[in-house]
PDB file of C-alpha atoms in Angstrom:
ATOM      1  CA  MET D  92      16.108 -21.150  -0.088  1.00 55.00           C
ATOM      2  CA  GLU D  93      14.186 -20.369   2.780  1.00 66.00           C
ATOM      3  CA  PRO D  94      14.092 -16.502   3.897  1.00 71.00           C
ATOM      4  CA  ASN D  95      15.397 -15.728   7.108  1.00 85.00           C
ATOM      5  CA  LEU D  96      14.475 -12.939   9.563  1.00 85.00           C
ATOM      6  CA  TYR D  97      17.341 -10.790   8.479  1.00 87.00           C
ATOM      7  CA  SER D  98      16.312 -11.025   4.628  1.00 87.00           C
ATOM      8  CA  ALA D  99      12.472 -10.229   5.577  1.00 87.00           C
ATOM      9  CA  ILE D 100      13.397  -6.994   7.791  1.00 88.00           C
ATOM     10  CA  VAL D 101      15.909  -5.772   4.816  1.00 91.00           C
ATOM     11  CA  LEU D 102      12.983  -6.364   2.399  1.00 90.00           C
ATOM     12  CA  ALA D 103      10.606  -4.464   4.700  1.00 90.00           C
ATOM     13  CA  ALA D 104      12.951  -1.556   4.807  1.00 92.00           C
ATOM     14  CA  ILE D 105      13.484  -1.596   1.129  1.00 94.00           C
ATOM     15  CA  TRP D 106       9.700  -1.388   0.889  1.00 92.00           C
ATOM     16  CA  ILE D 107       9.312   1.638   3.105  1.00 91.00           C
ATOM     17  CA  GLY D 108      12.242   3.534   1.073  1.00 93.00           C
ATOM     18  CA  MET D 109      10.658   2.940  -2.071  1.00 92.00           C
ATOM     19  CA  GLY D 110       7.202   4.260  -0.362  1.00 89.00           C
ATOM     20  CA  THR D 111       9.329   7.165   0.718  1.00 90.00           C
ATOM     21  CA  PHE D 112      10.754   7.682  -2.708  1.00 93.00           C
ATOM     22  CA  VAL D 113       7.332   7.621  -4.363  1.00 89.00           C
ATOM     23  CA  ALA D 114       6.299  10.044  -1.576  1.00 86.00           C
ATOM     24  CA  LEU D 115       9.050  12.510  -3.047  1.00 91.00           C
ATOM     25  CA  LEU D 116       7.907  12.012  -6.701  1.00 89.00           C
ATOM     26  CA  PRO D 117       5.178  14.335  -8.422  1.00 89.00           C
ATOM     27  CA  ARG D 118       1.385  13.330  -7.781  1.00 82.00           C
ATOM     28  CA  ALA D 119       1.012  12.021 -11.532  1.00 83.00           C
ATOM     29  CA  TYR D 120       3.374   9.267 -10.493  1.00 86.00           C
ATOM     30  CA  HIS D 121       1.873   8.177  -6.872  1.00 82.00           C
ATOM     31  CA  PRO D 122      -1.262   6.107  -8.365  1.00 80.00           C
ATOM     32  CA  PRO D 123       0.772   3.320 -10.579  1.00 86.00           C
ATOM     33  CA  SER D 124       3.522   3.315  -8.033  1.00 88.00           C
ATOM     34  CA  ALA D 125       1.018   2.711  -5.297  1.00 84.00           C
ATOM     35  CA  LEU D 126      -0.244  -0.405  -7.213  1.00 85.00           C
ATOM     36  CA  LEU D 127       3.185  -1.559  -7.315  1.00 90.00           C
ATOM     37  CA  LEU D 128       3.995  -1.221  -3.674  1.00 89.00           C
ATOM     38  CA  LEU D 129       0.317  -2.590  -2.836  1.00 86.00           C
ATOM     39  CA  THR D 130       1.462  -5.605  -5.175  1.00 90.00           C
ATOM     40  CA  LEU D 131       4.733  -6.250  -3.547  1.00 90.00           C
ATOM     41  CA  LEU D 132       3.246  -6.381  -0.344  1.00 88.00           C
ATOM     42  CA  VAL D 133       1.177  -9.756  -1.069  1.00 87.00           C
ATOM     43  CA  PRO D 134       3.980 -12.193  -0.729  1.00 89.00           C
ATOM     44  CA  MET D 135       6.023  -9.703   1.991  1.00 89.00           C
ATOM     45  CA  LEU D 136       3.373  -9.633   4.664  1.00 89.00           C
ATOM     46  CA  PRO D 137       2.864 -13.590   4.850  1.00 90.00           C
ATOM     47  CA  MET D 138       6.954 -13.629   4.884  1.00 89.00           C
ATOM     48  CA  LEU D 139       7.158 -11.557   7.829  1.00 89.00           C
ATOM     49  CA  TRP D 140       4.724 -13.074   9.693  1.00 90.00           C
ATOM     50  CA  ILE D 141       6.066 -16.914   9.256  1.00 89.00           C
ATOM     51  CA  VAL D 142       9.894 -16.275   9.285  1.00 89.00           C
ATOM     52  CA  GLY D 143       9.936 -13.122  11.868  1.00 79.00           C
ATOM     53  CA  HIS D 144       7.246 -12.764  14.598  1.00 83.00           C
ATOM     54  CA  PRO D 145       3.351 -11.763  14.246  1.00 88.00           C
ATOM     55  CA  VAL D 146       4.201  -8.593  16.150  1.00 89.00           C
ATOM     56  CA  LEU D 147       7.024  -7.753  13.783  1.00 87.00           C
ATOM     57  CA  ALA D 148       4.418  -8.399  10.907  1.00 89.00           C
ATOM     58  CA  LEU D 149       1.648  -6.322  12.264  1.00 90.00           C
ATOM     59  CA  GLY D 150       3.939  -3.185  13.118  1.00 90.00           C
ATOM     60  CA  PHE D 151       4.951  -3.291   9.643  1.00 90.00           C
ATOM     61  CA  ALA D 152       1.188  -3.638   8.159  1.00 88.00           C
ATOM     62  CA  ALA D 153       0.304  -0.437  10.553  1.00 89.00           C
ATOM     63  CA  GLY D 154       3.219   1.382   9.009  1.00 87.00           C
ATOM     64  CA  MET D 155       2.169   0.533   5.615  1.00 87.00           C
ATOM     65  CA  ALA D 156      -1.282   1.330   6.393  1.00 85.00           C
ATOM     66  CA  SER D 157       0.035   4.582   7.378  1.00 85.00           C
ATOM     67  CA  MET D 158       1.746   5.283   4.396  1.00 83.00           C
ATOM     68  CA  MET D 159      -0.863   3.860   1.886  1.00 82.00           C
ATOM     69  CA  ARG D 160      -3.543   5.964   3.649  1.00 84.00           C
ATOM     70  CA  TRP D 161      -4.933   7.530   0.773  1.00 80.00           C
ATOM     71  CA  PRO D 162      -4.816   4.677  -1.851  1.00 79.00           C
ATOM     72  CA  PHE D 163      -6.637   2.573   0.466  1.00 82.00           C
ATOM     73  CA  TYR D 164      -8.862   5.226   0.893  1.00 85.00           C
ATOM     74  CA  TYR D 165      -9.931   5.804  -2.843  1.00 82.00           C
ATOM     75  CA  MET D 166      -9.879   1.748  -3.307  1.00 83.00           C
ATOM     76  CA  GLY D 167     -12.544   1.753  -0.663  1.00 86.00           C
ATOM     77  CA  ARG D 168     -14.678   4.263  -2.493  1.00 87.00           C
ATOM     78  CA  ALA D 169     -14.166   2.603  -5.639  1.00 86.00           C
ATOM     79  CA  LEU D 170     -15.421  -0.930  -4.216  1.00 89.00           C
ATOM     80  CA  LEU D 171     -18.384   0.924  -2.356  1.00 89.00           C
ATOM     81  CA  ARG D 172     -19.282   2.602  -5.741  1.00 88.00           C
ATOM     82  CA  TYR D 173     -18.968  -1.158  -7.295  1.00 90.00           C
ATOM     83  CA  PHE D 174     -21.534  -2.413  -4.533  1.00 91.00           C
ATOM     84  CA  GLY D 175     -24.122   0.457  -5.667  1.00 87.00           C
ATOM     85  CA  MET D 176     -23.174   3.038  -3.256  1.00 86.00           C
ATOM     86  CA  HIS D 177     -23.711   6.540  -4.719  1.00 83.00           C
ATOM     87  CA  ILE D 178     -20.321   8.273  -3.620  1.00 82.00           C
ATOM     88  CA  LYS D 179     -19.414  11.468  -5.858  1.00 80.00           C
ATOM     89  CA  ARG D 180     -16.100  11.064  -7.499  1.00 81.00           C
ATOM     90  CA  ASP D 181     -14.035  13.942  -5.873  1.00 78.00           C
ATOM     91  CA  GLU D 182     -11.217  16.227  -7.973  1.00 74.00           C
ATOM     92  CA  ILE D 183      -8.531  13.521  -7.868  1.00 71.00           C
ATOM     93  CA  GLU D 184     -10.525  10.279  -8.753  1.00 72.00           C
ATOM     94  CA  GLN D 185     -11.684  12.371 -11.814  1.00 74.00           C
ATOM     95  CA  ASN D 186      -8.166  12.788 -13.041  1.00 71.00           C
ATOM     96  CA  LEU D 187      -7.030   9.422 -12.816  1.00 63.00           C
TER      97      LEU D 187
END
């Protein structure tokens, strides 16, 4: 069954609702939940791009980046450390 525009928008709204719910949880639940939400993005962004309009997908990507800015920040720091840059771990990274 081929997805249509309405199902893509509903799935994006559910993703945003899940992100809001995770934000209300204690901080200890944020890293595993962020990984789950980021994993769910892999099929969702191309689906929004294909069945919707590219502007819709870019708008969702901008909202997603706003919600997931700290996971992206810490993944970027870990990636830079992997490639040899000397970045000191902060308090949150030491507790993960």
